[in-house]
């Protein structure tokens, strides 16, 4: 496996060092890398003095592990990931599968050390935003958002920014539109910059519907919560296992477990479980072989009416109407 130790940042002084380790060069912000590493497009550009974007649309020809060790801790990394294949975010000893049908959104403090491992044959489409913390704080201040926690939200002494989630439907559509664009077209940079601002606004809007908890977390805490997330995702076709079971597996009190789970996901364990169960129901309904009744039975809803009601509340459309649109 090829190992690349690198950093990110709003300033782009990290780009040359990163591409040199890939045995390549940078031409107008584009990584020119040997085809035996990966094929496709890898592009970095500054959107503003406070935001830099990296777009990676390629297929890996060999295993690569990127070891992110940031020199500057003054930004937040927002990672949209529509990979098809095997790719992992690794914090400490905890590996988190990332991709189109898994977790496809990560929001991580630049102070965190993260490894990103990609297997040969993986088709990647990643859009990464590096946003200065001072810019985010100023924006939230002017918008009167999170005013009760804003003083500590971006302060490393009080808080660690870490969240693994699924992007919302609006962000999903923007990413798909971007994926269909020709990166060599004259208008591509304009569309990319517009997409960046929309995606940033989408993340903030998504965050407004989640509780924000100010708390420092260590690798042991993150490992336990991410393991619980993975377990819940494996249990989507079963009933909710219960807080007592999850807390015991995490070796925490129920109070501590619920608090840390809210911190990392922005949701309670039961809400996270139901949200992902409904997302799975929507994906199953995209397959014409499944009826609403069959999906309700498979996912342990009380009955089709229960699924219909929750589906309408979550997605704003009835399951039958959704199936008819496909």
PDB file of C-alpha atoms in Angstrom:
ATOM      1  CA  UNK A   1       0.000   0.000   0.000  1.00  0.00           C
ATOM      2  CA  UNK A   2       1.278   3.454  -0.914  1.00  0.00           C
ATOM      3  CA  UNK A   3       1.319   5.767   2.137  1.00  0.00           C
ATOM      4  CA  UNK A   4       1.016   9.550   1.842  1.00  0.00           C
ATOM      5  CA  UNK A   5       1.514  11.735   4.945  1.00  0.00           C
ATOM      6  CA  UNK A   6       0.127  15.186   4.242  1.00  0.00           C
ATOM      7  CA  UNK A   7      -1.873  18.137   5.519  1.00  0.00           C
ATOM      8  CA  UNK A   8      -4.793  20.211   4.277  1.00  0.00           C
ATOM      9  CA  UNK A   9      -5.604  23.866   4.834  1.00  0.00           C
ATOM     10  CA  UNK A  10      -7.319  26.952   3.519  1.00  0.00           C
ATOM     11  CA  UNK A  11      -3.977  28.133   2.170  1.00  0.00           C
ATOM     12  CA  UNK A  12      -2.818  25.842  -0.616  1.00  0.00           C
ATOM     13  CA  UNK A  13       0.855  25.574   0.397  1.00  0.00           C
ATOM     14  CA  UNK A  14       0.243  21.874   1.210  1.00  0.00           C
ATOM     15  CA  UNK A  15      -0.589  20.930  -2.380  1.00  0.00           C
ATOM     16  CA  UNK A  16       2.964  20.592  -3.761  1.00  0.00           C
ATOM     17  CA  UNK A  17       4.104  18.378  -0.889  1.00  0.00           C
ATOM     18  CA  UNK A  18       1.099  16.096  -1.253  1.00  0.00           C
ATOM     19  CA  UNK A  19       1.372  15.642  -5.008  1.00  0.00           C
ATOM     20  CA  UNK A  20       5.128  15.056  -4.824  1.00  0.00           C
ATOM     21  CA  UNK A  21       4.466  12.039  -2.585  1.00  0.00           C
ATOM     22  CA  UNK A  22       2.140  10.764  -5.296  1.00  0.00           C
ATOM     23  CA  UNK A  23       5.096  11.050  -7.712  1.00  0.00           C
ATOM     24  CA  UNK A  24       3.265  13.728  -9.653  1.00  0.00           C
ATOM     25  CA  UNK A  25       3.166  17.460 -10.297  1.00  0.00           C
ATOM     26  CA  UNK A  26       0.634  20.295 -10.102  1.00  0.00           C
ATOM     27  CA  UNK A  27      -0.485  22.178 -13.216  1.00  0.00           C
ATOM     28  CA  UNK A  28      -2.986  25.013 -12.660  1.00  0.00           C
ATOM     29  CA  UNK A  29      -4.284  23.376  -9.509  1.00  0.00           C
ATOM     30  CA  UNK A  30      -4.651  19.947 -11.136  1.00  0.00           C
ATOM     31  CA  UNK A  31      -2.765  16.911  -9.881  1.00  0.00           C
ATOM     32  CA  UNK A  32      -0.925  15.140 -12.700  1.00  0.00           C
ATOM     33  CA  UNK A  33      -0.217  11.703 -11.209  1.00  0.00           C
ATOM     34  CA  UNK A  34       1.131   8.467 -12.770  1.00  0.00           C
ATOM     35  CA  UNK A  35      -1.664   6.274 -14.089  1.00  0.00           C
ATOM     36  CA  UNK A  36      -0.460   3.344 -11.997  1.00  0.00           C
ATOM     37  CA  UNK A  37      -1.622   5.267  -8.882  1.00  0.00           C
ATOM     38  CA  UNK A  38      -5.003   6.499 -10.113  1.00  0.00           C
ATOM     39  CA  UNK A  39      -6.713   7.753 -13.245  1.00  0.00           C
ATOM     40  CA  UNK A  40      -9.083  10.696 -13.450  1.00  0.00           C
ATOM     41  CA  UNK A  41      -9.268  14.269 -12.211  1.00  0.00           C
ATOM     42  CA  UNK A  42      -7.877  15.695  -8.945  1.00  0.00           C
ATOM     43  CA  UNK A  43      -8.266  19.442  -8.569  1.00  0.00           C
ATOM     44  CA  UNK A  44      -7.715  22.107  -5.878  1.00  0.00           C
ATOM     45  CA  UNK A  45      -8.755  25.759  -6.030  1.00  0.00           C
ATOM     46  CA  UNK A  46      -9.383  28.637  -3.646  1.00  0.00           C
ATOM     47  CA  UNK A  47     -12.987  29.805  -3.633  1.00  0.00           C
ATOM     48  CA  UNK A  48     -12.319  32.777  -1.327  1.00  0.00           C
ATOM     49  CA  UNK A  49      -9.687  33.810   1.236  1.00  0.00           C
ATOM     50  CA  UNK A  50     -11.611  31.649   3.708  1.00  0.00           C
ATOM     51  CA  UNK A  51     -12.602  28.577   1.653  1.00  0.00           C
ATOM     52  CA  UNK A  52     -10.627  26.101  -0.444  1.00  0.00           C
ATOM     53  CA  UNK A  53     -12.157  23.165  -2.312  1.00  0.00           C
ATOM     54  CA  UNK A  54     -10.594  19.906  -3.482  1.00  0.00           C
ATOM     55  CA  UNK A  55     -12.437  17.778  -6.032  1.00  0.00           C
ATOM     56  CA  UNK A  56     -11.337  14.188  -6.645  1.00  0.00           C
ATOM     57  CA  UNK A  57     -13.015  12.176  -9.410  1.00  0.00           C
ATOM     58  CA  UNK A  58     -10.864   9.158 -10.152  1.00  0.00           C
ATOM     59  CA  UNK A  59     -10.377   5.402 -10.048  1.00  0.00           C
ATOM     60  CA  UNK A  60      -7.577   3.952  -7.937  1.00  0.00           C
ATOM     61  CA  UNK A  61      -5.199   1.508  -9.575  1.00  0.00           C
ATOM     62  CA  UNK A  62      -3.423   0.609  -6.323  1.00  0.00           C
ATOM     63  CA  UNK A  63      -4.085   0.725  -2.584  1.00  0.00           C
ATOM     64  CA  UNK A  64      -3.347   4.141  -1.076  1.00  0.00           C
ATOM     65  CA  UNK A  65      -3.480   5.343   2.542  1.00  0.00           C
ATOM     66  CA  UNK A  66      -3.530   9.110   3.131  1.00  0.00           C
ATOM     67  CA  UNK A  67      -2.366  10.099   6.636  1.00  0.00           C
ATOM     68  CA  UNK A  68      -3.803  13.526   7.416  1.00  0.00           C
ATOM     69  CA  UNK A  69      -1.631  15.389   9.925  1.00  0.00           C
ATOM     70  CA  UNK A  70      -2.569  19.050   9.688  1.00  0.00           C
ATOM     71  CA  UNK A  71      -0.015  21.697  10.604  1.00  0.00           C
ATOM     72  CA  UNK A  72      -2.716  24.353  11.032  1.00  0.00           C
ATOM     73  CA  UNK A  73      -5.778  23.790  13.202  1.00  0.00           C
ATOM     74  CA  UNK A  74      -7.649  26.914  12.134  1.00  0.00           C
ATOM     75  CA  UNK A  75     -10.171  25.278   9.787  1.00  0.00           C
ATOM     76  CA  UNK A  76     -12.951  22.722   9.562  1.00  0.00           C
ATOM     77  CA  UNK A  77     -12.884  19.994   6.913  1.00  0.00           C
ATOM     78  CA  UNK A  78     -16.233  19.103   5.319  1.00  0.00           C
ATOM     79  CA  UNK A  79     -15.998  15.930   3.243  1.00  0.00           C
ATOM     80  CA  UNK A  80     -18.681  14.789   0.794  1.00  0.00           C
ATOM     81  CA  UNK A  81     -17.991  11.263  -0.371  1.00  0.00           C
ATOM     82  CA  UNK A  82     -19.776   9.302  -3.103  1.00  0.00           C
ATOM     83  CA  UNK A  83     -17.217   6.522  -3.459  1.00  0.00           C
ATOM     84  CA  UNK A  84     -18.124   3.185  -4.962  1.00  0.00           C
ATOM     85  CA  UNK A  85     -15.750   0.547  -3.654  1.00  0.00           C
ATOM     86  CA  UNK A  86     -13.807   0.265  -0.411  1.00  0.00           C
ATOM     87  CA  UNK A  87     -12.663   3.397   1.400  1.00  0.00           C
ATOM     88  CA  UNK A  88     -12.276   4.037   5.113  1.00  0.00           C
ATOM     89  CA  UNK A  89     -11.854   6.992   7.456  1.00  0.00           C
ATOM     90  CA  UNK A  90      -9.706   5.858  10.373  1.00  0.00           C
ATOM     91  CA  UNK A  91      -9.580   7.804  13.654  1.00  0.00           C
ATOM     92  CA  UNK A  92      -7.276   6.146  16.144  1.00  0.00           C
ATOM     93  CA  UNK A  93      -8.085   2.461  15.771  1.00  0.00           C
ATOM     94  CA  UNK A  94     -11.625   2.984  14.506  1.00  0.00           C
ATOM     95  CA  UNK A  95     -12.349   2.507  10.800  1.00  0.00           C
ATOM     96  CA  UNK A  96     -15.435   4.168   9.340  1.00  0.00           C
ATOM     97  CA  UNK A  97     -16.638   2.989   5.891  1.00  0.00           C
ATOM     98  CA  UNK A  98     -17.323   5.966   3.633  1.00  0.00           C
ATOM     99  CA  UNK A  99     -19.157   6.053   0.332  1.00  0.00           C
ATOM    100  CA  UNK A 100     -22.313   6.573  -1.664  1.00  0.00           C
ATOM    101  CA  UNK A 101     -24.435   4.092   0.327  1.00  0.00           C
ATOM    102  CA  UNK A 102     -22.643   4.445   3.665  1.00  0.00           C
ATOM    103  CA  UNK A 103     -21.654   7.559   5.574  1.00  0.00           C
ATOM    104  CA  UNK A 104     -21.161  10.128   2.852  1.00  0.00           C
ATOM    105  CA  UNK A 105     -20.628  13.291   4.903  1.00  0.00           C
ATOM    106  CA  UNK A 106     -17.921  13.911   7.492  1.00  0.00           C
ATOM    107  CA  UNK A 107     -17.333  17.200   9.327  1.00  0.00           C
ATOM    108  CA  UNK A 108     -14.006  17.075  11.144  1.00  0.00           C
ATOM    109  CA  UNK A 109     -11.926  19.476  13.169  1.00  0.00           C
ATOM    110  CA  UNK A 110      -8.530  20.119  11.589  1.00  0.00           C
ATOM    111  CA  UNK A 111      -6.969  19.202  14.951  1.00  0.00           C
ATOM    112  CA  UNK A 112      -7.937  15.547  14.450  1.00  0.00           C
ATOM    113  CA  UNK A 113      -5.489  13.080  12.895  1.00  0.00           C
ATOM    114  CA  UNK A 114      -7.339  11.002  10.310  1.00  0.00           C
ATOM    115  CA  UNK A 115      -6.213   8.257   7.936  1.00  0.00           C
ATOM    116  CA  UNK A 116      -8.077   7.748   4.664  1.00  0.00           C
ATOM    117  CA  UNK A 117      -7.541   4.325   3.114  1.00  0.00           C
ATOM    118  CA  UNK A 118      -8.653   3.516  -0.441  1.00  0.00           C
ATOM    119  CA  UNK A 119      -8.490   0.096  -2.106  1.00  0.00           C
ATOM    120  CA  UNK A 120      -7.497  -0.465  -5.727  1.00  0.00           C
ATOM    121  CA  UNK A 121     -10.521  -0.487  -8.012  1.00  0.00           C
ATOM    122  CA  UNK A 122     -12.445   2.058  -5.928  1.00  0.00           C
ATOM    123  CA  UNK A 123     -14.212   4.714  -7.973  1.00  0.00           C
ATOM    124  CA  UNK A 124     -14.094   7.951  -6.004  1.00  0.00           C
ATOM    125  CA  UNK A 125     -16.029  11.167  -6.225  1.00  0.00           C
ATOM    126  CA  UNK A 126     -15.049  13.344  -3.273  1.00  0.00           C
ATOM    127  CA  UNK A 127     -15.600  17.026  -2.689  1.00  0.00           C
ATOM    128  CA  UNK A 128     -13.690  18.422   0.288  1.00  0.00           C
ATOM    129  CA  UNK A 129     -14.186  21.908   1.717  1.00  0.00           C
ATOM    130  CA  UNK A 130     -11.611  23.528   3.981  1.00  0.00           C
ATOM    131  CA  UNK A 131     -13.332  26.423   5.743  1.00  0.00           C
ATOM    132  CA  UNK A 132     -11.638  28.808   8.155  1.00  0.00           C
ATOM    133  CA  UNK A 133     -13.124  28.629  11.660  1.00  0.00           C
ATOM    134  CA  UNK A 134     -13.064  32.418  12.040  1.00  0.00           C
ATOM    135  CA  UNK A 135     -15.170  32.758   8.877  1.00  0.00           C
ATOM    136  CA  UNK A 136     -17.727  30.235  10.142  1.00  0.00           C
ATOM    137  CA  UNK A 137     -17.890  31.959  13.515  1.00  0.00           C
ATOM    138  CA  UNK A 138     -18.431  35.370  11.907  1.00  0.00           C
ATOM    139  CA  UNK A 139     -21.131  33.975   9.607  1.00  0.00           C
ATOM    140  CA  UNK A 140     -22.987  32.303  12.487  1.00  0.00           C
ATOM    141  CA  UNK A 141     -22.669  35.454  14.591  1.00  0.00           C
ATOM    142  CA  UNK A 142     -24.197  37.639  11.888  1.00  0.00           C
ATOM    143  CA  UNK A 143     -26.916  35.057  11.291  1.00  0.00           C
ATOM    144  CA  UNK A 144     -27.665  34.777  15.033  1.00  0.00           C
ATOM    145  CA  UNK A 145     -27.209  31.009  14.837  1.00  0.00           C
ATOM    146  CA  UNK A 146     -25.967  28.885  17.765  1.00  0.00           C
ATOM    147  CA  UNK A 147     -25.489  32.092  19.774  1.00  0.00           C
ATOM    148  CA  UNK A 148     -25.629  30.262  23.108  1.00  0.00           C
ATOM    149  CA  UNK A 149     -22.646  28.036  22.273  1.00  0.00           C
ATOM    150  CA  UNK A 150     -20.769  30.086  19.692  1.00  0.00           C
ATOM    151  CA  UNK A 151     -18.009  31.299  22.027  1.00  0.00           C
ATOM    152  CA  UNK A 152     -16.818  27.726  22.573  1.00  0.00           C
ATOM    153  CA  UNK A 153     -17.906  26.022  19.332  1.00  0.00           C
ATOM    154  CA  UNK A 154     -14.621  26.652  17.481  1.00  0.00           C
ATOM    155  CA  UNK A 155     -12.363  26.766  20.553  1.00  0.00           C
ATOM    156  CA  UNK A 156     -10.089  23.703  20.746  1.00  0.00           C
ATOM    157  CA  UNK A 157      -9.885  24.045  24.518  1.00  0.00           C
ATOM    158  CA  UNK A 158     -13.622  23.411  24.893  1.00  0.00           C
ATOM    159  CA  UNK A 159     -14.849  21.541  21.859  1.00  0.00           C
ATOM    160  CA  UNK A 160     -13.931  18.965  19.229  1.00  0.00           C
ATOM    161  CA  UNK A 161     -15.836  19.207  15.941  1.00  0.00           C
ATOM    162  CA  UNK A 162     -16.553  15.679  14.723  1.00  0.00           C
ATOM    163  CA  UNK A 163     -19.607  14.352  12.917  1.00  0.00           C
ATOM    164  CA  UNK A 164     -20.304  11.478  10.558  1.00  0.00           C
ATOM    165  CA  UNK A 165     -23.614  11.750   8.762  1.00  0.00           C
ATOM    166  CA  UNK A 166     -25.457  11.373   5.494  1.00  0.00           C
ATOM    167  CA  UNK A 167     -25.807  14.420   3.304  1.00  0.00           C
ATOM    168  CA  UNK A 168     -29.326  15.742   2.835  1.00  0.00           C
ATOM    169  CA  UNK A 169     -31.281  15.436  -0.407  1.00  0.00           C
ATOM    170  CA  UNK A 170     -30.365  18.943  -1.605  1.00  0.00           C
ATOM    171  CA  UNK A 171     -26.639  18.351  -1.157  1.00  0.00           C
ATOM    172  CA  UNK A 172     -26.969  14.949  -2.850  1.00  0.00           C
ATOM    173  CA  UNK A 173     -28.518  16.579  -5.918  1.00  0.00           C
ATOM    174  CA  UNK A 174     -25.836  19.290  -6.099  1.00  0.00           C
ATOM    175  CA  UNK A 175     -23.063  16.682  -5.917  1.00  0.00           C
ATOM    176  CA  UNK A 176     -24.717  14.626  -8.660  1.00  0.00           C
ATOM    177  CA  UNK A 177     -25.085  17.702 -10.880  1.00  0.00           C
ATOM    178  CA  UNK A 178     -21.421  18.498 -10.327  1.00  0.00           C
ATOM    179  CA  UNK A 179     -20.443  14.915 -11.136  1.00  0.00           C
ATOM    180  CA  UNK A 180     -22.107  15.214 -14.547  1.00  0.00           C
ATOM    181  CA  UNK A 181     -20.224  18.405 -15.452  1.00  0.00           C
ATOM    182  CA  UNK A 182     -17.166  18.395 -17.699  1.00  0.00           C
ATOM    183  CA  UNK A 183     -14.249  19.557 -15.493  1.00  0.00           C
ATOM    184  CA  UNK A 184     -12.497  20.905 -18.594  1.00  0.00           C
ATOM    185  CA  UNK A 185     -15.398  23.172 -19.573  1.00  0.00           C
ATOM    186  CA  UNK A 186     -14.864  26.932 -19.326  1.00  0.00           C
ATOM    187  CA  UNK A 187     -17.880  27.278 -17.031  1.00  0.00           C
ATOM    188  CA  UNK A 188     -16.824  24.511 -14.638  1.00  0.00           C
ATOM    189  CA  UNK A 189     -15.045  26.741 -12.094  1.00  0.00           C
ATOM    190  CA  UNK A 190     -18.070  29.025 -11.850  1.00  0.00           C
ATOM    191  CA  UNK A 191     -20.389  26.068 -11.280  1.00  0.00           C
ATOM    192  CA  UNK A 192     -17.965  24.561  -8.749  1.00  0.00           C
ATOM    193  CA  UNK A 193     -17.794  27.767  -6.717  1.00  0.00           C
ATOM    194  CA  UNK A 194     -21.579  28.117  -6.712  1.00  0.00           C
ATOM    195  CA  UNK A 195     -21.850  24.479  -5.606  1.00  0.00           C
ATOM    196  CA  UNK A 196     -19.419  25.083  -2.740  1.00  0.00           C
ATOM    197  CA  UNK A 197     -21.514  27.910  -1.284  1.00  0.00           C
ATOM    198  CA  UNK A 198     -24.712  25.900  -1.688  1.00  0.00           C
ATOM    199  CA  UNK A 199     -23.170  22.863   0.022  1.00  0.00           C
ATOM    200  CA  UNK A 200     -21.824  24.972   2.866  1.00  0.00           C
ATOM    201  CA  UNK A 201     -25.271  26.508   3.366  1.00  0.00           C
ATOM    202  CA  UNK A 202     -26.811  23.036   3.200  1.00  0.00           C
ATOM    203  CA  UNK A 203     -24.487  21.789   5.965  1.00  0.00           C
ATOM    204  CA  UNK A 204     -25.388  24.751   8.158  1.00  0.00           C
ATOM    205  CA  UNK A 205     -29.104  24.218   7.507  1.00  0.00           C
ATOM    206  CA  UNK A 206     -28.723  20.517   8.303  1.00  0.00           C
ATOM    207  CA  UNK A 207     -26.912  21.460  11.497  1.00  0.00           C
ATOM    208  CA  UNK A 208     -29.791  23.725  12.544  1.00  0.00           C
ATOM    209  CA  UNK A 209     -31.978  20.628  12.803  1.00  0.00           C
ATOM    210  CA  UNK A 210     -29.449  18.884  15.054  1.00  0.00           C
ATOM    211  CA  UNK A 211     -28.462  19.634  18.620  1.00  0.00           C
ATOM    212  CA  UNK A 212     -24.986  21.073  19.087  1.00  0.00           C
ATOM    213  CA  UNK A 213     -23.097  19.814  22.111  1.00  0.00           C
ATOM    214  CA  UNK A 214     -19.942  21.541  23.300  1.00  0.00           C
ATOM    215  CA  UNK A 215     -17.537  18.898  24.565  1.00  0.00           C
ATOM    216  CA  UNK A 216     -14.001  17.675  24.122  1.00  0.00           C
ATOM    217  CA  UNK A 217     -13.767  14.048  23.015  1.00  0.00           C
ATOM    218  CA  UNK A 218     -10.817  11.693  22.838  1.00  0.00           C
ATOM    219  CA  UNK A 219     -10.083   8.756  20.542  1.00  0.00           C
ATOM    220  CA  UNK A 220     -11.557   6.266  23.022  1.00  0.00           C
ATOM    221  CA  UNK A 221     -14.862   8.154  23.053  1.00  0.00           C
ATOM    222  CA  UNK A 222     -14.930   8.456  19.268  1.00  0.00           C
ATOM    223  CA  UNK A 223     -14.094   4.777  18.851  1.00  0.00           C
ATOM    224  CA  UNK A 224     -16.999   3.707  21.111  1.00  0.00           C
ATOM    225  CA  UNK A 225     -19.572   5.973  19.444  1.00  0.00           C
ATOM    226  CA  UNK A 226     -18.535   5.086  15.903  1.00  0.00           C
ATOM    227  CA  UNK A 227     -18.710   1.404  16.821  1.00  0.00           C
ATOM    228  CA  UNK A 228     -22.255   1.988  18.106  1.00  0.00           C
ATOM    229  CA  UNK A 229     -23.149   3.776  14.870  1.00  0.00           C
ATOM    230  CA  UNK A 230     -21.872   0.859  12.827  1.00  0.00           C
ATOM    231  CA  UNK A 231     -23.800  -1.601  14.982  1.00  0.00           C
ATOM    232  CA  UNK A 232     -27.043   0.350  14.576  1.00  0.00           C
ATOM    233  CA  UNK A 233     -26.575   0.456  10.804  1.00  0.00           C
ATOM    234  CA  UNK A 234     -26.143  -3.323  10.827  1.00  0.00           C
ATOM    235  CA  UNK A 235     -29.414  -3.684  12.761  1.00  0.00           C
ATOM    236  CA  UNK A 236     -31.690  -1.614  10.481  1.00  0.00           C
ATOM    237  CA  UNK A 237     -33.746  -4.683   9.568  1.00  0.00           C
ATOM    238  CA  UNK A 238     -34.361  -5.374  13.263  1.00  0.00           C
ATOM    239  CA  UNK A 239     -36.054  -3.468  16.102  1.00  0.00           C
ATOM    240  CA  UNK A 240     -34.073  -0.770  17.948  1.00  0.00           C
ATOM    241  CA  UNK A 241     -31.783  -2.636  20.395  1.00  0.00           C
ATOM    242  CA  UNK A 242     -32.229  -0.183  23.280  1.00  0.00           C
ATOM    243  CA  UNK A 243     -30.012   2.371  25.039  1.00  0.00           C
ATOM    244  CA  UNK A 244     -29.049  -0.018  27.835  1.00  0.00           C
ATOM    245  CA  UNK A 245     -27.585  -2.524  25.347  1.00  0.00           C
ATOM    246  CA  UNK A 246     -25.713   0.150  23.403  1.00  0.00           C
ATOM    247  CA  UNK A 247     -24.315   1.823  26.519  1.00  0.00           C
ATOM    248  CA  UNK A 248     -23.163  -1.494  27.964  1.00  0.00           C
ATOM    249  CA  UNK A 249     -21.362  -2.374  24.718  1.00  0.00           C
ATOM    250  CA  UNK A 250     -19.701   1.069  24.776  1.00  0.00           C
ATOM    251  CA  UNK A 251     -18.666   0.569  28.425  1.00  0.00           C
ATOM    252  CA  UNK A 252     -20.428   3.812  29.407  1.00  0.00           C
ATOM    253  CA  UNK A 253     -23.284   4.891  31.587  1.00  0.00           C
ATOM    254  CA  UNK A 254     -26.501   5.474  29.662  1.00  0.00           C
ATOM    255  CA  UNK A 255     -26.257   9.219  30.365  1.00  0.00           C
ATOM    256  CA  UNK A 256     -22.708   9.508  29.054  1.00  0.00           C
ATOM    257  CA  UNK A 257     -23.476   7.341  26.040  1.00  0.00           C
ATOM    258  CA  UNK A 258     -26.503   9.419  25.006  1.00  0.00           C
ATOM    259  CA  UNK A 259     -24.554  12.652  25.452  1.00  0.00           C
ATOM    260  CA  UNK A 260     -21.574  11.531  23.393  1.00  0.00           C
ATOM    261  CA  UNK A 261     -23.767   9.974  20.727  1.00  0.00           C
ATOM    262  CA  UNK A 262     -25.555  13.298  20.353  1.00  0.00           C
ATOM    263  CA  UNK A 263     -22.192  15.021  20.131  1.00  0.00           C
ATOM    264  CA  UNK A 264     -20.851  12.899  17.263  1.00  0.00           C
ATOM    265  CA  UNK A 265     -24.058  12.445  15.248  1.00  0.00           C
ATOM    266  CA  UNK A 266     -26.218  15.415  16.244  1.00  0.00           C
ATOM    267  CA  UNK A 267     -29.036  12.961  16.914  1.00  0.00           C
ATOM    268  CA  UNK A 268     -30.187  10.643  19.677  1.00  0.00           C
ATOM    269  CA  UNK A 269     -29.441   6.945  19.058  1.00  0.00           C
ATOM    270  CA  UNK A 270     -33.123   6.164  18.443  1.00  0.00           C
ATOM    271  CA  UNK A 271     -33.533   9.111  16.039  1.00  0.00           C
ATOM    272  CA  UNK A 272     -30.359   8.127  14.182  1.00  0.00           C
ATOM    273  CA  UNK A 273     -31.619   4.552  13.930  1.00  0.00           C
ATOM    274  CA  UNK A 274     -35.052   5.552  12.594  1.00  0.00           C
ATOM    275  CA  UNK A 275     -33.639   8.137  10.186  1.00  0.00           C
ATOM    276  CA  UNK A 276     -31.356   5.532   8.616  1.00  0.00           C
ATOM    277  CA  UNK A 277     -34.093   2.887   8.655  1.00  0.00           C
ATOM    278  CA  UNK A 278     -36.304   5.229   6.644  1.00  0.00           C
ATOM    279  CA  UNK A 279     -33.434   5.986   4.263  1.00  0.00           C
ATOM    280  CA  UNK A 280     -33.024   2.242   3.726  1.00  0.00           C
ATOM    281  CA  UNK A 281     -36.780   1.941   3.153  1.00  0.00           C
ATOM    282  CA  UNK A 282     -36.527   4.618   0.462  1.00  0.00           C
ATOM    283  CA  UNK A 283     -33.626   2.775  -1.207  1.00  0.00           C
ATOM    284  CA  UNK A 284     -35.568  -0.510  -1.149  1.00  0.00           C
ATOM    285  CA  UNK A 285     -38.604   1.172  -2.685  1.00  0.00           C
ATOM    286  CA  UNK A 286     -36.413   2.210  -5.612  1.00  0.00           C
ATOM    287  CA  UNK A 287     -36.338  -1.499  -6.507  1.00  0.00           C
ATOM    288  CA  UNK A 288     -39.662  -2.373  -8.223  1.00  0.00           C
ATOM    289  CA  UNK A 289     -39.581  -5.912  -6.822  1.00  0.00           C
ATOM    290  CA  UNK A 290     -40.501  -4.585  -3.339  1.00  0.00           C
ATOM    291  CA  UNK A 291     -43.977  -3.463  -2.294  1.00  0.00           C
ATOM    292  CA  UNK A 292     -44.594  -1.074   0.596  1.00  0.00           C
ATOM    293  CA  UNK A 293     -45.953  -3.972   2.667  1.00  0.00           C
ATOM    294  CA  UNK A 294     -42.847  -6.061   1.982  1.00  0.00           C
ATOM    295  CA  UNK A 295     -40.526  -3.203   2.951  1.00  0.00           C
ATOM    296  CA  UNK A 296     -42.529  -2.583   6.145  1.00  0.00           C
ATOM    297  CA  UNK A 297     -42.298  -6.261   7.084  1.00  0.00           C
ATOM    298  CA  UNK A 298     -38.597  -6.551   6.228  1.00  0.00           C
ATOM    299  CA  UNK A 299     -37.669  -3.496   8.313  1.00  0.00           C
ATOM    300  CA  UNK A 300     -39.899  -4.404  11.298  1.00  0.00           C
ATOM    301  CA  UNK A 301     -42.351  -1.520  11.077  1.00  0.00           C
ATOM    302  CA  UNK A 302     -45.597  -2.224  12.929  1.00  0.00           C
ATOM    303  CA  UNK A 303     -47.513  -2.244   9.631  1.00  0.00           C
ATOM    304  CA  UNK A 304     -47.464  -0.500   6.194  1.00  0.00           C
ATOM    305  CA  UNK A 305     -49.463   2.441   7.589  1.00  0.00           C
ATOM    306  CA  UNK A 306     -46.785   3.056  10.214  1.00  0.00           C
ATOM    307  CA  UNK A 307     -44.093   3.114   7.523  1.00  0.00           C
ATOM    308  CA  UNK A 308     -46.222   5.380   5.319  1.00  0.00           C
ATOM    309  CA  UNK A 309     -46.735   7.919   8.107  1.00  0.00           C
ATOM    310  CA  UNK A 310     -43.072   8.066   9.118  1.00  0.00           C
ATOM    311  CA  UNK A 311     -41.922   8.134   5.471  1.00  0.00           C
ATOM    312  CA  UNK A 312     -44.204  11.104   4.716  1.00  0.00           C
ATOM    313  CA  UNK A 313     -42.940  12.989   7.773  1.00  0.00           C
ATOM    314  CA  UNK A 314     -39.295  12.321   6.846  1.00  0.00           C
ATOM    315  CA  UNK A 315     -39.313  12.878   3.077  1.00  0.00           C
ATOM    316  CA  UNK A 316     -42.463  14.933   2.492  1.00  0.00           C
ATOM    317  CA  UNK A 317     -43.946  12.393   0.099  1.00  0.00           C
ATOM    318  CA  UNK A 318     -45.899   9.171   0.425  1.00  0.00           C
ATOM    319  CA  UNK A 319     -43.993   5.936  -0.344  1.00  0.00           C
ATOM    320  CA  UNK A 320     -46.375   5.110  -3.191  1.00  0.00           C
ATOM    321  CA  UNK A 321     -45.902   8.560  -4.734  1.00  0.00           C
ATOM    322  CA  UNK A 322     -42.130   8.192  -4.387  1.00  0.00           C
ATOM    323  CA  UNK A 323     -42.175   4.807  -6.171  1.00  0.00           C
ATOM    324  CA  UNK A 324     -44.296   6.265  -8.986  1.00  0.00           C
ATOM    325  CA  UNK A 325     -41.712   9.000  -9.584  1.00  0.00           C
ATOM    326  CA  UNK A 326     -38.939   6.498 -10.325  1.00  0.00           C
TER     327      UNK A 326
END
